[in-house]
Short mmCIF file of N, CA and C in Angstrom, two decimals:
data_model
loop_
_atom_site.label_atom_id
_atom_site.label_comp_id
_atom_site.label_asym_id
_atom_site.label_seq_id
_atom_site.Cartn_x
_atom_site.Cartn_y
_atom_site.Cartn_z
N MET A 1 0.84 -1.17 0.00
CA MET A 1 0.00 0.00 0.00
C MET A 1 0.89 1.24 0.00
N LEU A 2 0.50 2.21 -0.78
CA LEU A 2 1.20 3.48 -0.83
C LEU A 2 0.40 4.49 -0.02
N GLN A 3 0.95 5.00 1.07
CA GLN A 3 0.28 5.99 1.91
C GLN A 3 0.99 7.34 1.70
N ILE A 4 0.25 8.34 1.24
CA ILE A 4 0.82 9.64 0.94
C ILE A 4 0.42 10.63 2.03
N LEU A 5 1.38 11.32 2.60
CA LEU A 5 1.09 12.40 3.53
C LEU A 5 1.10 13.73 2.79
N LYS A 6 2.19 14.05 2.12
CA LYS A 6 2.25 15.25 1.29
C LYS A 6 3.35 15.04 0.27
N LEU A 7 3.02 15.27 -0.99
CA LEU A 7 3.98 15.14 -2.06
C LEU A 7 3.71 16.24 -3.05
N GLN A 8 4.68 17.09 -3.27
CA GLN A 8 4.53 18.16 -4.24
C GLN A 8 5.60 17.99 -5.30
N ALA A 9 5.15 17.92 -6.56
CA ALA A 9 6.07 17.75 -7.68
C ALA A 9 6.17 19.06 -8.44
N SER A 10 7.29 19.27 -9.09
CA SER A 10 7.45 20.49 -9.89
C SER A 10 8.36 20.21 -11.07
N ASN A 11 8.33 21.13 -12.04
CA ASN A 11 9.22 21.07 -13.20
C ASN A 11 9.07 19.80 -14.02
N ASP A 12 7.97 19.69 -14.75
CA ASP A 12 7.74 18.60 -15.71
C ASP A 12 7.75 17.21 -15.09
N VAL A 13 7.11 17.04 -13.97
CA VAL A 13 7.05 15.72 -13.38
C VAL A 13 5.62 15.37 -12.99
N THR A 14 5.42 14.10 -12.76
CA THR A 14 4.16 13.56 -12.28
C THR A 14 4.39 13.10 -10.86
N ALA A 15 3.44 13.37 -9.97
CA ALA A 15 3.62 13.02 -8.56
C ALA A 15 3.73 11.50 -8.39
N ILE A 16 2.84 10.72 -9.01
CA ILE A 16 2.94 9.26 -8.97
C ILE A 16 2.88 8.77 -10.41
N LEU A 17 3.92 8.05 -10.81
CA LEU A 17 4.05 7.55 -12.17
C LEU A 17 4.36 6.07 -12.07
N GLN A 18 3.51 5.24 -12.61
CA GLN A 18 3.72 3.80 -12.55
C GLN A 18 3.82 3.28 -13.97
N LEU A 19 5.01 2.88 -14.39
CA LEU A 19 5.23 2.39 -15.75
C LEU A 19 5.81 0.99 -15.74
N GLY A 20 5.39 0.19 -16.70
CA GLY A 20 6.03 -1.09 -16.93
C GLY A 20 5.73 -2.19 -15.94
N ARG A 21 4.88 -1.96 -15.01
CA ARG A 21 4.54 -2.99 -14.03
C ARG A 21 3.07 -3.34 -14.19
N GLU A 22 2.77 -4.62 -14.25
CA GLU A 22 1.39 -5.08 -14.35
C GLU A 22 0.92 -5.54 -12.97
N ASN A 23 -0.38 -5.55 -12.79
CA ASN A 23 -1.02 -6.05 -11.57
C ASN A 23 -0.57 -5.31 -10.31
N THR A 24 -0.29 -4.02 -10.45
CA THR A 24 0.05 -3.20 -9.29
C THR A 24 -1.22 -2.87 -8.52
N VAL A 25 -1.07 -2.56 -7.24
CA VAL A 25 -2.17 -2.08 -6.43
C VAL A 25 -1.68 -0.83 -5.71
N ILE A 26 -2.37 0.29 -5.93
CA ILE A 26 -2.05 1.54 -5.25
C ILE A 26 -3.29 1.96 -4.48
N ASN A 27 -3.15 2.13 -3.15
CA ASN A 27 -4.25 2.57 -2.28
C ASN A 27 -3.91 3.94 -1.73
N ILE A 28 -4.73 4.91 -2.00
CA ILE A 28 -4.52 6.25 -1.46
C ILE A 28 -5.69 6.55 -0.53
N LYS A 29 -5.38 6.70 0.76
CA LYS A 29 -6.40 6.89 1.78
C LYS A 29 -6.42 8.30 2.34
N GLY A 30 -5.45 9.10 1.96
CA GLY A 30 -5.38 10.47 2.47
C GLY A 30 -4.11 11.12 1.98
N GLY A 31 -3.88 12.32 2.44
CA GLY A 31 -2.68 13.04 2.06
C GLY A 31 -2.95 14.06 0.97
N TYR A 32 -1.86 14.54 0.38
CA TYR A 32 -1.95 15.62 -0.58
C TYR A 32 -0.91 15.42 -1.67
N LEU A 33 -1.36 15.32 -2.92
CA LEU A 33 -0.48 15.24 -4.08
C LEU A 33 -0.69 16.50 -4.90
N LYS A 34 0.38 17.14 -5.31
CA LYS A 34 0.24 18.36 -6.09
C LYS A 34 1.31 18.38 -7.18
N ALA A 35 0.85 18.58 -8.42
CA ALA A 35 1.75 18.72 -9.58
C ALA A 35 1.06 19.70 -10.53
N THR A 36 1.13 20.98 -10.21
CA THR A 36 0.31 21.96 -10.92
C THR A 36 1.10 22.95 -11.78
N GLN A 37 2.34 22.66 -12.09
CA GLN A 37 3.06 23.52 -13.04
C GLN A 37 2.44 23.33 -14.42
N ALA A 38 2.41 24.37 -15.22
CA ALA A 38 1.75 24.32 -16.53
C ALA A 38 2.63 23.66 -17.58
N ASN A 39 3.17 22.49 -17.26
CA ASN A 39 4.03 21.76 -18.18
C ASN A 39 3.56 20.32 -18.32
N ASP A 40 2.27 20.13 -18.50
CA ASP A 40 1.68 18.81 -18.63
C ASP A 40 1.90 17.92 -17.41
N ASN A 41 2.00 18.51 -16.24
CA ASN A 41 2.13 17.73 -15.01
C ASN A 41 0.78 17.17 -14.60
N LEU A 42 0.81 15.98 -13.99
CA LEU A 42 -0.42 15.44 -13.44
C LEU A 42 -0.13 14.74 -12.13
N GLY A 43 -1.18 14.57 -11.35
CA GLY A 43 -1.02 13.96 -10.04
C GLY A 43 -0.65 12.49 -10.14
N ILE A 44 -1.45 11.70 -10.86
CA ILE A 44 -1.21 10.27 -11.00
C ILE A 44 -1.40 9.89 -12.47
N TYR A 45 -0.41 9.19 -13.01
CA TYR A 45 -0.50 8.62 -14.36
C TYR A 45 -0.56 7.11 -14.19
N HIS A 46 -1.67 6.51 -14.65
CA HIS A 46 -1.91 5.07 -14.45
C HIS A 46 -2.11 4.39 -15.81
N PRO A 47 -0.99 4.03 -16.50
CA PRO A 47 -1.12 3.46 -17.85
C PRO A 47 -1.16 1.93 -17.88
N GLN A 48 -0.84 1.26 -16.78
CA GLN A 48 -0.69 -0.18 -16.78
C GLN A 48 -1.95 -0.87 -16.29
N TYR A 49 -2.03 -2.17 -16.55
CA TYR A 49 -3.14 -2.91 -15.99
C TYR A 49 -2.80 -3.21 -14.54
N GLY A 50 -3.49 -2.55 -13.66
CA GLY A 50 -3.32 -2.68 -12.22
C GLY A 50 -4.53 -2.06 -11.57
N GLU A 51 -4.46 -1.82 -10.27
CA GLU A 51 -5.60 -1.28 -9.54
C GLU A 51 -5.18 -0.02 -8.78
N LEU A 52 -6.00 1.00 -8.92
CA LEU A 52 -5.81 2.27 -8.22
C LEU A 52 -7.07 2.52 -7.40
N ASN A 53 -6.91 2.61 -6.07
CA ASN A 53 -8.02 2.84 -5.15
C ASN A 53 -7.78 4.15 -4.42
N ILE A 54 -8.71 5.08 -4.54
CA ILE A 54 -8.60 6.38 -3.86
C ILE A 54 -9.82 6.52 -2.95
N SER A 55 -9.56 6.64 -1.64
CA SER A 55 -10.67 6.79 -0.70
C SER A 55 -10.58 8.08 0.10
N GLY A 56 -9.55 8.87 -0.14
CA GLY A 56 -9.42 10.14 0.56
C GLY A 56 -8.22 10.90 0.04
N GLY A 57 -8.05 12.10 0.56
CA GLY A 57 -6.92 12.93 0.17
C GLY A 57 -7.27 13.92 -0.92
N THR A 58 -6.29 14.73 -1.30
CA THR A 58 -6.44 15.74 -2.34
C THR A 58 -5.38 15.49 -3.40
N ILE A 59 -5.81 15.44 -4.65
CA ILE A 59 -4.89 15.24 -5.77
C ILE A 59 -5.11 16.37 -6.76
N GLU A 60 -4.09 17.18 -6.97
CA GLU A 60 -4.16 18.30 -7.92
C GLU A 60 -3.11 18.09 -8.99
N GLY A 61 -3.51 18.30 -10.23
CA GLY A 61 -2.58 18.25 -11.34
C GLY A 61 -2.94 19.32 -12.33
N TYR A 62 -1.95 19.83 -13.04
CA TYR A 62 -2.26 20.81 -14.08
C TYR A 62 -3.02 20.11 -15.20
N SER A 63 -2.41 19.14 -15.82
CA SER A 63 -3.07 18.43 -16.93
C SER A 63 -4.30 17.70 -16.44
N SER A 64 -4.10 16.81 -15.49
CA SER A 64 -5.18 16.04 -14.88
C SER A 64 -4.75 15.67 -13.48
N ALA A 65 -5.71 15.48 -12.61
CA ALA A 65 -5.37 14.93 -11.29
C ALA A 65 -4.96 13.48 -11.48
N VAL A 66 -5.76 12.74 -12.27
CA VAL A 66 -5.48 11.33 -12.56
C VAL A 66 -5.77 11.09 -14.04
N GLU A 67 -4.82 10.42 -14.72
CA GLU A 67 -5.09 9.93 -16.08
C GLU A 67 -4.95 8.42 -16.07
N VAL A 68 -6.01 7.74 -16.51
CA VAL A 68 -6.08 6.29 -16.55
C VAL A 68 -6.05 5.85 -18.01
N ARG A 69 -5.12 4.95 -18.34
CA ARG A 69 -5.03 4.44 -19.71
C ARG A 69 -5.28 2.94 -19.75
N ALA A 70 -5.32 2.28 -18.58
CA ALA A 70 -5.64 0.85 -18.46
C ALA A 70 -5.86 0.55 -16.99
N GLY A 71 -6.54 -0.54 -16.71
CA GLY A 71 -6.65 -1.02 -15.34
C GLY A 71 -7.97 -0.72 -14.67
N ILE A 72 -7.96 -0.92 -13.37
CA ILE A 72 -9.14 -0.78 -12.52
C ILE A 72 -8.94 0.43 -11.63
N VAL A 73 -9.93 1.31 -11.59
CA VAL A 73 -9.87 2.50 -10.74
C VAL A 73 -11.15 2.56 -9.92
N ASN A 74 -10.99 2.64 -8.60
CA ASN A 74 -12.12 2.80 -7.68
C ASN A 74 -11.89 4.07 -6.88
N ILE A 75 -12.83 5.01 -6.98
CA ILE A 75 -12.72 6.25 -6.21
C ILE A 75 -13.95 6.36 -5.33
N SER A 76 -13.72 6.34 -4.01
CA SER A 76 -14.82 6.39 -3.04
C SER A 76 -14.71 7.59 -2.12
N GLY A 77 -13.79 8.50 -2.41
CA GLY A 77 -13.63 9.70 -1.60
C GLY A 77 -12.44 10.49 -2.09
N GLY A 78 -12.24 11.64 -1.49
CA GLY A 78 -11.13 12.49 -1.85
C GLY A 78 -11.54 13.58 -2.83
N SER A 79 -10.56 14.40 -3.19
CA SER A 79 -10.79 15.53 -4.08
C SER A 79 -9.77 15.47 -5.21
N LEU A 80 -10.25 15.53 -6.46
CA LEU A 80 -9.39 15.53 -7.64
C LEU A 80 -9.63 16.83 -8.40
N MET A 81 -8.54 17.51 -8.78
CA MET A 81 -8.68 18.80 -9.46
C MET A 81 -7.61 18.97 -10.52
N SER A 82 -8.04 19.45 -11.70
CA SER A 82 -7.12 19.89 -12.75
C SER A 82 -7.15 21.41 -12.76
N THR A 83 -5.97 22.03 -12.85
CA THR A 83 -5.90 23.50 -12.85
C THR A 83 -5.64 24.08 -14.24
N ALA A 84 -5.69 23.25 -15.28
CA ALA A 84 -5.44 23.72 -16.66
C ALA A 84 -6.48 24.75 -17.07
N THR A 85 -6.10 25.64 -17.96
CA THR A 85 -7.01 26.69 -18.44
C THR A 85 -7.53 26.42 -19.85
N THR A 86 -7.03 25.39 -20.52
CA THR A 86 -7.55 24.96 -21.81
C THR A 86 -7.63 23.44 -21.81
N TYR A 87 -8.54 22.90 -22.64
CA TYR A 87 -8.72 21.46 -22.73
C TYR A 87 -8.18 20.96 -24.06
N LYS A 88 -7.48 19.80 -24.01
CA LYS A 88 -7.10 19.12 -25.24
C LYS A 88 -6.88 17.64 -24.93
N CYS A 89 -7.08 16.83 -25.94
CA CYS A 89 -6.79 15.40 -25.84
C CYS A 89 -6.18 14.99 -27.16
N THR A 90 -4.96 14.46 -27.11
CA THR A 90 -4.24 14.06 -28.32
C THR A 90 -3.67 12.66 -28.13
N ALA A 91 -3.52 11.94 -29.23
CA ALA A 91 -2.98 10.58 -29.19
C ALA A 91 -1.55 10.57 -28.68
N SER A 92 -1.23 9.51 -27.94
CA SER A 92 0.13 9.30 -27.45
C SER A 92 0.33 7.81 -27.23
N GLY A 93 1.26 7.24 -27.93
CA GLY A 93 1.54 5.82 -27.78
C GLY A 93 2.37 5.51 -26.55
N GLY A 94 2.90 6.51 -25.88
CA GLY A 94 3.76 6.24 -24.75
C GLY A 94 3.72 7.28 -23.67
N GLY A 95 2.61 7.97 -23.51
CA GLY A 95 2.54 8.99 -22.48
C GLY A 95 1.13 9.48 -22.26
N THR A 96 1.03 10.64 -21.65
CA THR A 96 -0.27 11.20 -21.32
C THR A 96 -0.96 11.76 -22.56
N THR A 97 -2.27 11.94 -22.45
CA THR A 97 -3.06 12.40 -23.59
C THR A 97 -3.89 13.64 -23.30
N THR A 98 -4.28 13.85 -22.06
CA THR A 98 -5.36 14.78 -21.75
C THR A 98 -4.89 15.92 -20.85
N VAL A 99 -5.31 17.13 -21.21
CA VAL A 99 -5.07 18.32 -20.40
C VAL A 99 -6.43 18.95 -20.11
N GLY A 100 -6.74 19.18 -18.83
CA GLY A 100 -7.95 19.91 -18.47
C GLY A 100 -9.06 19.09 -17.85
N ALA A 101 -8.77 17.83 -17.47
CA ALA A 101 -9.80 17.00 -16.83
C ALA A 101 -9.32 16.55 -15.46
N ALA A 102 -10.19 16.60 -14.47
CA ALA A 102 -9.82 16.08 -13.15
C ALA A 102 -9.50 14.60 -13.25
N LEU A 103 -10.38 13.83 -13.91
CA LEU A 103 -10.15 12.41 -14.16
C LEU A 103 -10.23 12.18 -15.66
N ALA A 104 -9.10 11.84 -16.26
CA ALA A 104 -9.04 11.55 -17.70
C ALA A 104 -9.00 10.04 -17.88
N ILE A 105 -9.87 9.54 -18.74
CA ILE A 105 -9.92 8.12 -19.06
C ILE A 105 -9.69 8.01 -20.56
N ALA A 106 -8.54 7.46 -20.96
CA ALA A 106 -8.15 7.41 -22.37
C ALA A 106 -7.40 6.11 -22.63
N GLN A 107 -8.08 5.13 -23.17
CA GLN A 107 -7.48 3.81 -23.37
C GLN A 107 -6.20 3.91 -24.21
N HIS A 108 -5.18 3.20 -23.75
CA HIS A 108 -3.88 3.14 -24.43
C HIS A 108 -4.02 2.31 -25.71
N ASP A 109 -3.07 2.44 -26.62
CA ASP A 109 -3.14 1.66 -27.85
C ASP A 109 -2.90 0.16 -27.61
N THR A 110 -2.56 -0.22 -26.39
CA THR A 110 -2.46 -1.64 -26.02
C THR A 110 -3.84 -2.28 -25.90
N LYS A 111 -4.87 -1.47 -25.84
CA LYS A 111 -6.27 -1.91 -25.74
C LYS A 111 -6.56 -2.74 -24.49
N LYS A 112 -5.81 -2.51 -23.42
CA LYS A 112 -6.11 -3.20 -22.18
C LYS A 112 -7.37 -2.63 -21.56
N ALA A 113 -8.10 -3.45 -20.86
CA ALA A 113 -9.39 -3.06 -20.30
C ALA A 113 -9.25 -1.94 -19.28
N ILE A 114 -10.30 -1.12 -19.22
CA ILE A 114 -10.43 -0.06 -18.21
C ILE A 114 -11.77 -0.23 -17.53
N ASN A 115 -11.75 -0.29 -16.19
CA ASN A 115 -12.97 -0.35 -15.39
C ASN A 115 -12.87 0.71 -14.30
N VAL A 116 -13.73 1.71 -14.38
CA VAL A 116 -13.72 2.83 -13.44
C VAL A 116 -15.03 2.84 -12.67
N THR A 117 -14.94 2.87 -11.33
CA THR A 117 -16.11 2.96 -10.46
C THR A 117 -15.94 4.17 -9.56
N LEU A 118 -16.88 5.10 -9.65
CA LEU A 118 -16.84 6.33 -8.87
C LEU A 118 -18.07 6.34 -7.96
N SER A 119 -17.84 6.22 -6.64
CA SER A 119 -18.96 6.19 -5.70
C SER A 119 -19.02 7.41 -4.81
N ASN A 120 -17.96 8.21 -4.78
CA ASN A 120 -17.95 9.43 -3.99
C ASN A 120 -16.72 10.22 -4.38
N GLY A 121 -16.57 11.40 -3.83
CA GLY A 121 -15.43 12.25 -4.12
C GLY A 121 -15.87 13.54 -4.78
N THR A 122 -14.92 14.46 -4.92
CA THR A 122 -15.15 15.75 -5.56
C THR A 122 -14.20 15.86 -6.74
N PHE A 123 -14.74 16.22 -7.91
CA PHE A 123 -13.97 16.29 -9.14
C PHE A 123 -14.17 17.68 -9.75
N GLU A 124 -13.07 18.41 -10.00
CA GLU A 124 -13.17 19.77 -10.54
C GLU A 124 -12.14 20.00 -11.63
N GLY A 125 -12.56 20.71 -12.68
CA GLY A 125 -11.67 21.07 -13.78
C GLY A 125 -12.47 21.66 -14.91
N LEU A 126 -11.82 21.92 -16.03
CA LEU A 126 -12.57 22.33 -17.21
C LEU A 126 -13.58 21.24 -17.55
N ARG A 127 -13.15 19.98 -17.40
CA ARG A 127 -14.02 18.82 -17.49
C ARG A 127 -13.73 17.98 -16.26
N ALA A 128 -14.74 17.68 -15.50
CA ALA A 128 -14.52 16.89 -14.29
C ALA A 128 -14.11 15.47 -14.66
N ILE A 129 -14.87 14.84 -15.54
CA ILE A 129 -14.57 13.50 -16.05
C ILE A 129 -14.53 13.60 -17.57
N ALA A 130 -13.45 13.10 -18.17
CA ALA A 130 -13.35 13.07 -19.64
C ALA A 130 -13.00 11.66 -20.08
N LEU A 131 -13.88 11.07 -20.89
CA LEU A 131 -13.65 9.75 -21.49
C LEU A 131 -13.45 9.97 -22.97
N GLU A 132 -12.25 9.64 -23.47
CA GLU A 132 -11.89 9.87 -24.87
C GLU A 132 -11.26 8.62 -25.47
N ASP A 133 -11.18 8.58 -26.79
CA ASP A 133 -10.51 7.51 -27.53
C ASP A 133 -9.45 8.12 -28.44
N PRO A 134 -8.39 8.70 -27.86
CA PRO A 134 -7.41 9.40 -28.69
C PRO A 134 -6.63 8.49 -29.63
N GLN A 135 -6.54 7.20 -29.31
CA GLN A 135 -5.79 6.27 -30.15
C GLN A 135 -6.65 5.71 -31.28
N GLY A 136 -7.96 5.99 -31.25
CA GLY A 136 -8.85 5.45 -32.28
C GLY A 136 -9.05 3.94 -32.15
N ASN A 137 -9.04 3.43 -30.92
CA ASN A 137 -9.16 1.99 -30.67
C ASN A 137 -10.52 1.41 -31.02
N LYS A 138 -11.56 2.17 -30.78
CA LYS A 138 -12.94 1.71 -30.99
C LYS A 138 -13.19 0.39 -30.25
N ASP A 139 -12.63 0.28 -29.04
CA ASP A 139 -12.71 -0.93 -28.24
C ASP A 139 -13.68 -0.72 -27.09
N ASN A 140 -14.90 -0.32 -27.43
CA ASN A 140 -15.84 0.11 -26.40
C ASN A 140 -16.29 -0.99 -25.45
N GLU A 141 -16.17 -2.25 -25.80
CA GLU A 141 -16.63 -3.30 -24.90
C GLU A 141 -15.67 -3.52 -23.72
N HIS A 142 -14.47 -2.97 -23.78
CA HIS A 142 -13.50 -3.14 -22.70
C HIS A 142 -13.27 -1.86 -21.89
N VAL A 143 -14.14 -0.87 -22.08
CA VAL A 143 -14.04 0.39 -21.34
C VAL A 143 -15.36 0.59 -20.61
N ASN A 144 -15.33 0.51 -19.28
CA ASN A 144 -16.55 0.61 -18.48
C ASN A 144 -16.38 1.67 -17.40
N VAL A 145 -17.37 2.57 -17.33
CA VAL A 145 -17.34 3.64 -16.32
C VAL A 145 -18.70 3.66 -15.64
N SER A 146 -18.68 3.68 -14.30
CA SER A 146 -19.90 3.68 -13.50
C SER A 146 -19.79 4.76 -12.44
N ILE A 147 -20.82 5.61 -12.35
CA ILE A 147 -20.86 6.69 -11.37
C ILE A 147 -22.11 6.51 -10.51
N SER A 148 -21.91 6.34 -9.18
CA SER A 148 -23.05 6.19 -8.28
C SER A 148 -23.11 7.29 -7.23
N GLY A 149 -22.12 8.17 -7.20
CA GLY A 149 -22.12 9.27 -6.24
C GLY A 149 -20.95 10.20 -6.51
N GLY A 150 -20.87 11.27 -5.75
CA GLY A 150 -19.80 12.24 -5.90
C GLY A 150 -20.32 13.57 -6.43
N THR A 151 -19.42 14.56 -6.43
CA THR A 151 -19.75 15.90 -6.92
C THR A 151 -18.81 16.22 -8.07
N TYR A 152 -19.39 16.60 -9.21
CA TYR A 152 -18.64 16.82 -10.44
C TYR A 152 -18.92 18.25 -10.91
N THR A 153 -17.92 19.12 -10.79
CA THR A 153 -18.09 20.53 -11.12
C THR A 153 -17.06 20.90 -12.17
N ALA A 154 -17.54 21.51 -13.26
CA ALA A 154 -16.64 21.85 -14.37
C ALA A 154 -17.08 23.14 -15.04
N THR A 155 -16.13 23.78 -15.69
CA THR A 155 -16.44 24.96 -16.48
C THR A 155 -17.13 24.57 -17.77
N GLU A 156 -16.65 23.49 -18.41
CA GLU A 156 -17.20 23.07 -19.70
C GLU A 156 -18.20 21.92 -19.56
N TYR A 157 -17.72 20.75 -19.13
CA TYR A 157 -18.56 19.55 -19.02
C TYR A 157 -18.24 18.85 -17.71
N ALA A 158 -19.26 18.58 -16.91
CA ALA A 158 -19.04 17.81 -15.69
C ALA A 158 -18.67 16.37 -16.05
N VAL A 159 -19.37 15.79 -16.99
CA VAL A 159 -19.05 14.46 -17.52
C VAL A 159 -19.04 14.57 -19.04
N PHE A 160 -17.92 14.18 -19.65
CA PHE A 160 -17.73 14.29 -21.09
C PHE A 160 -17.37 12.92 -21.63
N ASN A 161 -18.26 12.33 -22.45
CA ASN A 161 -18.00 11.02 -23.05
C ASN A 161 -17.89 11.19 -24.56
N ASN A 162 -16.67 11.14 -25.06
CA ASN A 162 -16.41 11.29 -26.49
C ASN A 162 -15.84 10.01 -27.08
N TYR A 163 -16.11 8.86 -26.43
CA TYR A 163 -15.64 7.57 -26.89
C TYR A 163 -16.84 6.86 -27.50
N ALA A 164 -16.93 6.85 -28.82
CA ALA A 164 -18.09 6.31 -29.53
C ALA A 164 -18.42 4.89 -29.09
N GLY A 165 -19.67 4.66 -28.79
CA GLY A 165 -20.13 3.33 -28.44
C GLY A 165 -20.02 2.97 -26.97
N THR A 166 -19.36 3.79 -26.16
CA THR A 166 -19.26 3.49 -24.74
C THR A 166 -20.41 4.13 -23.98
N THR A 167 -20.67 3.60 -22.82
CA THR A 167 -21.71 4.12 -21.95
C THR A 167 -21.10 4.42 -20.59
N ILE A 168 -21.41 5.59 -20.06
CA ILE A 168 -21.08 5.88 -18.68
C ILE A 168 -22.38 5.68 -17.90
N ASN A 169 -22.39 4.68 -17.03
CA ASN A 169 -23.58 4.38 -16.24
C ASN A 169 -23.63 5.30 -15.04
N ILE A 170 -24.67 6.15 -14.97
CA ILE A 170 -24.82 7.12 -13.89
C ILE A 170 -26.09 6.78 -13.10
N SER A 171 -25.90 6.49 -11.80
CA SER A 171 -27.05 6.20 -10.94
C SER A 171 -27.14 7.15 -9.76
N GLY A 172 -26.20 8.08 -9.65
CA GLY A 172 -26.21 9.05 -8.56
C GLY A 172 -25.09 10.05 -8.75
N GLY A 173 -25.09 11.08 -7.91
CA GLY A 173 -24.07 12.11 -7.97
C GLY A 173 -24.68 13.47 -8.27
N LYS A 174 -23.86 14.50 -8.11
CA LYS A 174 -24.27 15.87 -8.40
C LYS A 174 -23.37 16.39 -9.52
N PHE A 175 -23.98 16.93 -10.59
CA PHE A 175 -23.26 17.34 -11.79
C PHE A 175 -23.57 18.80 -12.08
N GLU A 176 -22.51 19.61 -12.22
CA GLU A 176 -22.72 21.04 -12.44
C GLU A 176 -21.69 21.58 -13.41
N SER A 177 -22.17 22.36 -14.38
CA SER A 177 -21.29 23.08 -15.29
C SER A 177 -21.47 24.56 -15.01
N THR A 178 -20.37 25.23 -14.69
CA THR A 178 -20.44 26.63 -14.28
C THR A 178 -20.17 27.62 -15.41
N GLY A 179 -19.74 27.14 -16.58
CA GLY A 179 -19.43 28.02 -17.70
C GLY A 179 -20.67 28.49 -18.43
N ALA A 180 -20.55 29.60 -19.14
CA ALA A 180 -21.69 30.17 -19.88
C ALA A 180 -22.25 29.19 -20.90
N ASN A 181 -21.39 28.40 -21.55
CA ASN A 181 -21.84 27.44 -22.56
C ASN A 181 -21.62 26.00 -22.11
N GLY A 182 -21.46 25.80 -20.83
CA GLY A 182 -21.18 24.47 -20.31
C GLY A 182 -22.38 23.56 -20.33
N ILE A 183 -22.09 22.27 -20.30
CA ILE A 183 -23.12 21.23 -20.29
C ILE A 183 -22.76 20.26 -19.18
N ALA A 184 -23.75 19.89 -18.37
CA ALA A 184 -23.46 19.00 -17.24
C ALA A 184 -22.98 17.63 -17.71
N VAL A 185 -23.72 16.97 -18.61
CA VAL A 185 -23.34 15.64 -19.10
C VAL A 185 -23.42 15.65 -20.62
N TYR A 186 -22.30 15.29 -21.27
CA TYR A 186 -22.23 15.20 -22.73
C TYR A 186 -21.87 13.78 -23.10
N ALA A 187 -22.63 13.20 -24.03
CA ALA A 187 -22.32 11.86 -24.55
C ALA A 187 -22.39 11.90 -26.07
N ARG A 188 -21.37 11.39 -26.68
CA ARG A 188 -21.29 11.36 -28.14
C ARG A 188 -22.26 10.36 -28.71
#
């Protein structure tokens, strides 16, 4: 188990970066992660097939608080925030893809399964949750997102699903878009 008390990253780094290891388990129960320099920094980059469990704490990233490209993610508490001022999502065969989302979900070109369960927590950014297919995988049967609680506040979209054929199952939560042209939930 990884227990974080306070970790602040700066100058083109990610606070937690897990590469090349399969079947990892990361449990975050509290603490503070911060990587908010405007150089594509993010709090947690999770590209491998493993498990990330967040039940508390604060995670801030410029690009994203958390970017998931494969694996299992369970968020039952805590606060995730992206501080970016513009949104973009671009293909990357070996790195991050998304700027401007508290939680970015973007399947890697390895096409490994992604299962995200959000039952509580606070998500803030230009887009609170962004589900994209930057690699053009069209592998919608292996990407599953379920929201049963939490608060999702964004300038543009509280929940943004731009991955054709996927469904984000929403059974609870509070969704708010604060921008003049914002939309609470967008599905392609």
